[in-house]
Amino acid sequence: MEGYNHREIEEKWQEKWALDGIYKVPDTEAGKNNFYQLVEFSYPSGNLHTGHWYAFAVPDIFARYKRMQGLNVLYPMGFDAFGLPAENAAIKNGGDPAEWTERQMEAMRTQLRSMGASFDWSREVVTCAPEYYKWTQWMFNQFLKNDLVYRDITMVNWCPKDQTILANEQVVDGKCERCGTEVVQSEQQQWMLRITKYADRLVDDLDKLDWPEEIKSAQRNWIGRSEGSEITFKLSTDDTVSVFTTRADTLFGVTYIVFAPEHPLLEILPIENRDEVNAYVVATKKKQELERQQSKEKTGVQLKGITAINPANGEEVPVWIADYVLSGYGTGAVMGVPQHDERDREFAEKMGLAIVDRPLVDKKEITEKVGGKLVKTYRLRDWGISRQRYWGCPIPIVYDPEGKAHAVPDEHLPWLLPTDVDHTPDGTAPLARSKELLERTEKIFGAGWRPEVETMDTFVDSSWYFYRYLDNKNEATFASPEKMDTWMPVDLYMGGAEHTTMHLLYSRFWTKALHDLGLVKDSEAYKVRRNRGLILGPDGNKMSKSKGNVINPDEYVERLGADTVRMYLAFMGPYGVTVNYPWDPNGVVGVRRFLERVWKLKAKIDVEKKVCKTDPLVHKTIKGVGEDIDEFKFNTAIAKMMILLNALEKEEKIVLGSYKALLKLLSPFAPHIAEELWHELDETESIHLASWPTYNTDFLIEETVTLAVQVNGKVRGEITIAPDIAKEDIEAAALALPRVIAIVAGGQPKKIIVVPKKVVNIVF
RNA sequence: GCCGGUGUGGCGGAAUGGUAGACGCGAUCGACUCAAAAUCGAUUACUCGCAAGGGUGUGGAGGUUCGAGUCCUCUCUCCGGCACCA
């Protein structure tokens, strides 16, 4: 037998598996239940890094395990292929983003294949393909018809470098998530999706989901529901202003009212110190949002000549504007209750406003009494999806000569992205420069019609991709109801923690919207969600080129093999928890050693041998490995296989069945070496089509058990006895230990506790 | 500040309230070798002791229990989310 040559066998089996199509998944298979396991598809960067391996290769263990257990497992892969990097590459080097993307995808497919993952490539989904975005646009049209889409002028986050709008989720510490440029606020028209309409359900339905609390809590925080009252104050000018408060019970303690500087009433009120007020408003607008949030120093200006009447007691209180009141939240005006609110107190003290201590009242009663209403507000904003970029899904809208927006009718979908675009950025949307798009629009709709030149946020593309895997070639609909019935909802969705309040929230919204339109059955797409952690550099820091701590998986695959890399990543710690693990270049060698020893162990097989004293351990290992995989504890599953190997190696000769069982247990983790060794045993069918080994409980019955003997809770020795021995005999055996006799020294134990198979505690 | 998570050897980590540190890495010693690597064997929480054996130990302080890494109370650290959100 040759030595373990990973290069040879990995390539050989990858080719063979592809050729035989062993991972091609039918929509239904007789006698098998379907299991839909999803991982977040990736952007085609053309560079498969350690993170990808951790994201795809480790869940592949689970998919393979489920398949061997007799489930019909779908584990698909695709590409979230629209997005800025392709366009930036085109800007930098010239060329076409579509071609660039295709090249990157081809490179990535090759790299992905090197993982030995069991993806069903026949179901691949590529979001930038017209066959795909046709349905993205179709859904947009459906949403438009059902009032889930609208056009609005809003303050947006604008990245001056990328020349595009960013969602709040894409702004990190006031900087563009992608390029790190300081984000500025600017007022723009854009297409909005009414995600806020679903805010309550997005919060409430979390309770039904088997998701880690950490994810649910992050989504709740992000949506930021708060329940309170809207109360109207009359002004001295006969105008009225509504305030939102969660503390209606403090209404009697109101000593002033404050507007946000952007409040629309400011323009119409007869303010005596108009110049002073305007100056404050202008100064506020100049401040960027970031600055406004950082400097907590209270500022503000009183609106002279304006007062408000407290509806609870008729008291007349002054009215101010101050930038500590946010225009985008609640009603953009608050009641100042310095006695009960820290911010109000700070403001009142600085401005010399009254602070009064009044009794609290019932929130609900007082709200009703003063004609207010109980309301909920949310931190979540509607989702602006307009991007002034080229490489995205075109928004299927055209404008008539009067400038009115119309949906591009379904029969003209896909509304193709034009190709005649100069990618040099000039601050305008690239599609505005396309002759092709304009001519197409006029040809179909008439002279004077103009196309929408914005493209969609790529989070739109990824909000429904998991449906398309189920039926990726369907030309009549995005996915047939029958196929969705057999697969949805997703049984297990593993992904990155960074998507918790972005993709994960958006796609939940999308599913609910499709559900309400009768297009899908479930209102939640993912039954179980697990976030994974990060693989850090050997120095314990996040991998980055500048730190020089980047681990290139290709090098390790070349040197030690894909099986070793997969298995090492699984061995580092439990999966599905957001814990970060540093890559240990020595640790990975340990896994390789394990595989080599499995390889060598084959020489010890004795086909004549039928029983071995390791047989019970084999059964125990089968049980344990299965249980660990069920809980995503791949690390301890591997440890158990190592324990078994250690024991088998100590034997002169081993039973063939034991070796086969070990190979089966190993096969989800290290699919190539397991397949190779399996075939060397004269097996002809793939090990990956074999069934998961079963264990015989007869072997799990222990002949003897070892109990710790404690005196007053401290371990003083141990006894090895038959498991079914009587309590009295156990006590006697424990008391007979020389060390116990020495400690007890003839005294009478107060009590003896016997925990079967575990411990004897002599309390003395 | 609010919410969520985390804390165990030199390192990654393991432990249904029942012998803390499985498994792996690293380290030390030994075998093999001219030598090194690889491989194999032994040791490896800390500490006192020649040894037998003892003491201490899961961020910290209390508590419940025959028995606590695990349960309870308080507290600290680090990581993540939200944050002038009324």
Coordinates of N, CA and C in Angstrom, one line a residue, chain A residues 481-620:
Chain A
P481 N -44.7 26.3 -6.9 CA -45.3 26.0 -5.5 C -45.0 24.6 -5.0
E482 N -45.0 23.7 -6.0 CA -44.8 22.3 -5.6 C -43.4 22.1 -5.0
K483 N -42.4 22.6 -5.7 CA -41.1 22.5 -5.3 C -40.8 23.2 -3.9
M484 N -41.4 24.4 -3.8 CA -41.3 25.1 -2.6 C -41.9 24.3 -1.4
D485 N -43.0 23.6 -1.7 CA -43.7 22.8 -0.7 C -42.8 21.7 -0.2
T486 N -42.0 21.1 -1.1 CA -41.2 20.0 -0.7 C -40.0 20.4 0.1
W487 N -39.6 21.6 -0.1 CA -38.3 22.0 0.5 C -38.4 23.1 1.7
M488 N -39.4 24.0 1.5 CA -39.4 25.1 2.5 C -40.2 24.7 3.7
P489 N -39.9 25.3 4.8 CA -38.9 26.3 5.1 C -37.5 25.7 5.2
V490 N -36.5 26.5 5.1 CA -35.1 26.0 5.2 C -35.0 25.4 6.6
D491 N -34.4 24.2 6.6 CA -34.3 23.5 7.9 C -33.1 24.0 8.8
L492 N -32.1 24.4 8.1 CA -30.9 24.9 8.8 C -30.2 26.0 8.0
Y493 N -30.1 27.2 8.6 CA -29.4 28.3 7.9 C -28.2 28.7 8.7
M494 N -27.0 28.5 8.2 CA -25.8 28.9 8.9 C -25.2 30.1 8.2
G495 N -24.8 31.0 9.0 CA -24.2 32.2 8.3 C -23.4 33.1 9.3
G496 N -23.0 34.2 8.8 CA -22.2 35.1 9.5 C -23.0 36.0 10.4
A497 N -22.4 36.3 11.6 CA -23.1 37.2 12.5 C -23.3 38.6 12.0
E498 N -22.5 39.0 11.0 CA -22.5 40.3 10.5 C -23.8 40.6 9.7
H499 N -24.5 39.5 9.4 CA -25.8 39.7 8.6 C -27.0 39.7 9.4
T500 N -26.8 39.7 10.7 CA -28.0 39.6 11.6 C -29.0 40.7 11.4
T501 N -28.6 41.9 11.3 CA -29.6 43.0 11.1 C -29.6 43.5 9.7
M502 N -29.0 42.7 8.8 CA -29.1 43.1 7.4 C -29.8 42.0 6.6
H503 N -29.0 41.2 5.9 CA -29.6 40.2 5.1 C -30.7 39.4 5.8
L504 N -30.4 39.0 7.1 CA -31.3 38.1 7.8 C -32.6 38.8 8.0
L505 N -32.6 40.1 8.3 CA -33.8 40.8 8.6 C -34.5 41.1 7.3
Y506 N -33.8 41.6 6.3 CA -34.4 41.9 5.0 C -35.1 40.6 4.4
S507 N -34.4 39.5 4.5 CA -35.0 38.3 3.8 C -36.2 37.8 4.7
R508 N -36.2 38.1 5.9 CA -37.4 37.8 6.7 C -38.6 38.6 6.3
F509 N -38.3 39.9 6.1 CA -39.3 40.8 5.6 C -39.8 40.4 4.2
W510 N -38.9 40.0 3.3 CA -39.2 39.7 2.0 C -40.1 38.4 2.0
T511 N -39.8 37.5 2.8 CA -40.6 36.3 2.9 C -42.0 36.6 3.4
K512 N -42.1 37.5 4.4 CA -43.4 37.9 4.9 C -44.3 38.6 3.8
A513 N -43.6 39.4 3.1 CA -44.3 40.2 2.0 C -44.8 39.2 0.9
L514 N -43.9 38.3 0.5 CA -44.3 37.2 -0.5 C -45.5 36.4 0.1
H515 N -45.4 36.1 1.3 CA -46.4 35.3 2.0 C -47.8 36.0 1.9
D516 N -47.7 37.3 2.3 CA -49.0 38.1 2.3 C -49.6 38.2 0.9
L517 N -48.7 38.2 -0.1 CA -49.2 38.2 -1.5 C -49.6 36.9 -2.0
G518 N -49.6 35.9 -1.1 CA -50.0 34.5 -1.5 C -49.0 33.8 -2.4
L519 N -47.7 34.3 -2.4 CA -46.8 33.7 -3.3 C -45.9 32.6 -2.7
V520 N -45.8 32.6 -1.3 CA -45.2 31.5 -0.6 C -46.0 31.2 0.6
K521 N -45.8 29.9 1.0 CA -46.6 29.4 2.1 C -46.3 29.9 3.5
D522 N -44.9 29.9 3.8 CA -44.5 30.2 5.1 C -44.2 31.7 5.3
S523 N -44.4 32.2 6.5 CA -44.1 33.6 6.7 C -42.7 33.7 7.4
E524 N -42.1 32.6 7.7 CA -40.7 32.6 8.1 C -40.0 31.6 7.2
A525 N -38.8 32.0 6.7 CA -38.1 31.1 5.8 C -37.2 30.1 6.4
Y526 N -36.7 30.5 7.6 CA -35.6 29.7 8.2 C -36.0 29.1 9.5
K527 N -36.1 27.8 9.6 CA -36.5 27.2 10.9 C -35.4 27.4 11.9
V528 N -34.2 27.0 11.6 CA -33.1 27.0 12.6 C -32.0 27.9 12.0
R529 N -31.5 28.8 12.8 CA -30.4 29.7 12.3 C -29.3 29.6 13.3
R530 N -28.1 29.4 12.8 CA -26.9 29.4 13.6 C -25.9 30.4 13.0
N531 N -25.4 31.3 13.8 CA -24.3 32.1 13.4 C -23.0 31.5 13.7
R532 N -22.0 31.7 12.9 CA -20.7 31.1 13.2 C -19.8 32.2 13.7
G533 N -18.6 31.8 14.2 CA -17.6 32.8 14.6 C -16.7 33.0 13.4
L534 N -15.6 33.6 13.8 CA -14.6 34.0 12.8 C -13.3 33.2 13.0
I535 N -12.6 32.9 12.0 CA -11.2 32.4 12.1 C -10.2 33.5 12.1
L536 N -9.5 33.6 13.2 CA -8.5 34.7 13.3 C -7.1 34.2 12.8
G537 N -6.3 35.2 12.7 CA -4.9 34.8 12.3 C -4.2 34.2 13.5
P538 N -3.0 33.6 13.2 CA -2.3 32.9 14.3 C -2.0 33.8 15.5
D539 N -2.0 35.1 15.3 CA -1.7 36.0 16.4 C -2.9 36.4 17.2
G540 N -4.0 35.8 16.8 CA -5.3 36.1 17.6 C -6.0 37.3 17.1
N541 N -5.5 38.0 16.0 CA -6.2 39.1 15.5 C -6.9 38.7 14.2
K542 N -7.9 39.6 13.9 CA -8.6 39.4 12.6 C -7.6 39.4 11.5
M543 N -7.8 38.4 10.6 CA -6.8 38.4 9.5 C -6.9 39.6 8.6
S544 N -5.8 40.2 8.4 CA -5.7 41.4 7.5 C -4.3 41.5 6.8
K545 N -4.3 41.9 5.6 CA -3.1 42.0 4.9 C -2.1 42.9 5.6
S546 N -2.6 44.0 6.2 CA -1.7 45.0 6.9 C -1.1 44.3 8.1
K547 N -1.8 43.4 8.8 CA -1.2 42.7 9.9 C -0.3 41.6 9.5
G548 N -0.4 41.2 8.2 CA 0.5 40.1 7.7 C 0.2 38.8 8.4
N549 N -1.1 38.6 8.8 CA -1.4 37.3 9.5 C -2.5 36.6 8.7
V550 N -2.5 36.8 7.4 CA -3.5 36.1 6.6 C -3.1 34.7 6.3
I551 N -4.0 33.7 6.6 CA -3.8 32.3 6.2 C -4.4 32.0 4.9
N552 N -3.6 31.6 4.0 CA -4.2 31.2 2.6 C -4.5 29.8 2.6
P553 N -5.8 29.4 2.6 CA -6.2 28.0 2.7 C -5.6 27.2 1.5
D554 N -5.4 27.8 0.3 CA -4.9 27.1 -0.8 C -3.5 26.5 -0.5
E555 N -2.7 27.2 0.2 CA -1.4 26.7 0.6 C -1.5 25.4 1.4
Y556 N -2.4 25.5 2.4 CA -2.6 24.4 3.3 C -3.2 23.2 2.6
V557 N -4.1 23.5 1.6 CA -4.7 22.4 0.8 C -3.6 21.7 0.0
E558 N -2.8 22.5 -0.5 CA -1.7 22.0 -1.4 C -0.7 21.1 -0.5
R559 N -0.4 21.6 0.7 CA 0.6 21.0 1.5 C 0.0 19.8 2.3
L560 N -1.1 20.0 2.9 CA -1.7 19.0 3.8 C -3.0 18.4 3.3
G561 N -3.6 19.0 2.4 CA -4.9 18.4 1.8 C -6.1 19.1 2.3
A562 N -7.2 19.0 1.5 CA -8.5 19.6 1.8 C -9.1 18.9 3.0
D563 N -8.9 17.6 3.1 CA -9.5 16.9 4.2 C -8.9 17.4 5.5
T564 N -7.6 17.7 5.6 CA -7.0 18.2 6.8 C -7.5 19.6 7.1
V565 N -7.6 20.4 6.1 CA -8.1 21.8 6.4 C -9.5 21.8 6.9
R566 N -10.4 21.0 6.2 CA -11.8 20.9 6.6 C -11.9 20.5 8.1
M567 N -11.1 19.4 8.3 CA -11.3 18.8 9.6 C -10.6 19.6 10.7
Y568 N -9.6 20.3 10.4 CA -9.0 21.2 11.4 C -9.9 22.3 11.8
L569 N -10.6 22.9 10.8 CA -11.5 24.0 11.1 C -12.7 23.5 12.0
A570 N -13.1 22.2 11.7 CA -14.1 21.6 12.5 C -13.7 21.3 13.9
F571 N -12.4 21.1 14.1 CA -11.8 20.6 15.3 C -11.5 21.8 16.3
M572 N -11.5 23.0 15.8 CA -11.1 24.1 16.6 C -12.0 24.4 17.8
G573 N -13.3 24.2 17.6 CA -14.2 24.5 18.7 C -15.6 24.2 18.2
P574 N -16.6 24.3 19.0 CA -18.0 24.1 18.6 C -18.4 25.1 17.5
Y575 N -19.2 24.6 16.6 CA -19.7 25.4 15.5 C -21.0 26.0 15.8
G576 N -21.4 27.1 15.2 CA -22.7 27.6 15.4 C -22.8 28.5 16.6
V577 N -21.7 28.9 17.2 CA -21.6 29.9 18.2 C -20.7 31.0 17.7
T578 N -20.9 32.2 18.1 CA -20.1 33.3 17.6 C -18.9 33.5 18.4
V579 N -18.1 32.5 18.4 CA -16.8 32.5 19.1 C -15.7 32.5 18.0
N580 N -14.7 33.3 18.2 CA -13.6 33.4 17.2 C -12.4 32.5 17.6
Y581 N -11.9 31.8 16.6 CA -10.8 30.9 16.9 C -9.6 31.3 16.1
P582 N -8.4 31.3 16.8 CA -7.2 31.6 16.0 C -6.7 30.3 15.3
W583 N -6.2 30.5 14.1 CA -5.7 29.4 13.3 C -4.3 29.1 13.9
D584 N -4.1 27.8 14.2 CA -2.8 27.4 14.8 C -2.1 26.6 13.7
P585 N -1.0 27.1 13.1 CA -0.3 26.3 12.1 C 0.2 25.0 12.6
N586 N 0.4 24.8 13.9 CA 0.8 23.5 14.4 C -0.4 22.6 14.6
G587 N -1.5 23.2 15.0 CA -2.7 22.5 15.3 C -3.2 21.7 14.1
V588 N -3.1 22.4 12.9 CA -3.6 21.8 11.7 C -2.7 20.5 11.4
V589 N -1.5 20.5 11.7 CA -0.6 19.4 11.5 C -1.1 18.2 12.3
G590 N -1.6 18.4 13.5 CA -2.1 17.4 14.4 C -3.2 16.6 13.7
V591 N -4.1 17.3 12.9 CA -5.2 16.7 12.2 C -4.6 15.8 11.1
R592 N -3.6 16.3 10.4 CA -3.0 15.6 9.3 C -2.4 14.3 9.9
R593 N -1.8 14.4 11.0 CA -1.2 13.2 11.7 C -2.3 12.1 11.9
F594 N -3.4 12.6 12.4 CA -4.6 11.7 12.6 C -5.0 11.0 11.4
L595 N -5.1 11.7 10.3 CA -5.5 11.1 9.0 C -4.4 10.1 8.5
E596 N -3.2 10.4 8.7 CA -2.1 9.5 8.3 C -2.2 8.2 9.1
R597 N -2.5 8.3 10.4 CA -2.6 7.1 11.2 C -3.8 6.3 10.9
V598 N -4.9 7.0 10.4 CA -6.1 6.2 9.9 C -5.6 5.4 8.7
W599 N -4.9 6.1 7.9 CA -4.4 5.4 6.7 C -3.6 4.2 7.0
K600 N -2.6 4.3 7.9 CA -1.8 3.2 8.3 C -2.5 2.1 9.0
L601 N -3.6 2.5 9.7 CA -4.3 1.5 10.5 C -4.8 0.3 9.7
K602 N -5.1 0.7 8.4 CA -5.6 -0.3 7.5 C -4.8 -1.6 7.5
A603 N -3.5 -1.5 7.6 CA -2.6 -2.7 7.6 C -2.9 -3.6 8.7
K604 N -3.6 -3.2 9.8 CA -3.9 -4.0 10.9 C -5.2 -4.9 10.8
I605 N -5.9 -4.6 9.6 CA -7.1 -5.4 9.5 C -6.9 -6.9 9.3
D606 N -7.6 -7.7 10.0 CA -7.5 -9.1 9.9 C -8.9 -9.6 9.6
V607 N -9.1 -10.0 8.3 CA -10.4 -10.4 7.9 C -10.9 -11.6 8.6
E608 N -10.0 -12.4 9.1 CA -10.4 -13.6 9.9 C -11.0 -13.3 11.2
K609 N -10.5 -12.1 11.8 CA -10.9 -11.8 13.1 C -12.3 -11.3 13.2
K610 N -13.1 -11.8 14.2 CA -14.5 -11.4 14.2 C -14.8 -10.6 15.4
V611 N -14.1 -10.8 16.5 CA -14.3 -10.0 17.7 C -13.0 -9.4 18.2
C612 N -13.2 -8.3 18.9 CA -12.0 -7.6 19.4 C -12.4 -6.9 20.7
K613 N -11.5 -6.6 21.6 CA -11.9 -6.0 22.8 C -12.2 -4.5 22.6
T614 N -11.9 -4.0 21.4 CA -12.3 -2.6 21.2 C -13.7 -2.5 20.6
D615 N -14.4 -3.6 20.4 CA -15.8 -3.5 19.9 C -16.7 -2.6 20.6
P616 N -16.7 -2.7 22.0 CA -17.6 -1.8 22.7 C -17.3 -0.3 22.4
L617 N -16.0 0.0 22.3 CA -15.6 1.4 22.1 C -16.1 1.8 20.7
V618 N -16.1 0.9 19.7 CA -16.6 1.3 18.4 C -18.0 1.7 18.5
H619 N -18.8 0.9 19.2 CA -20.2 1.2 19.3 C -20.5 2.5 20.1
K620 N -19.7 2.7 21.1 CA -19.8 3.9 21.9 C -19.4 5.2 21.0

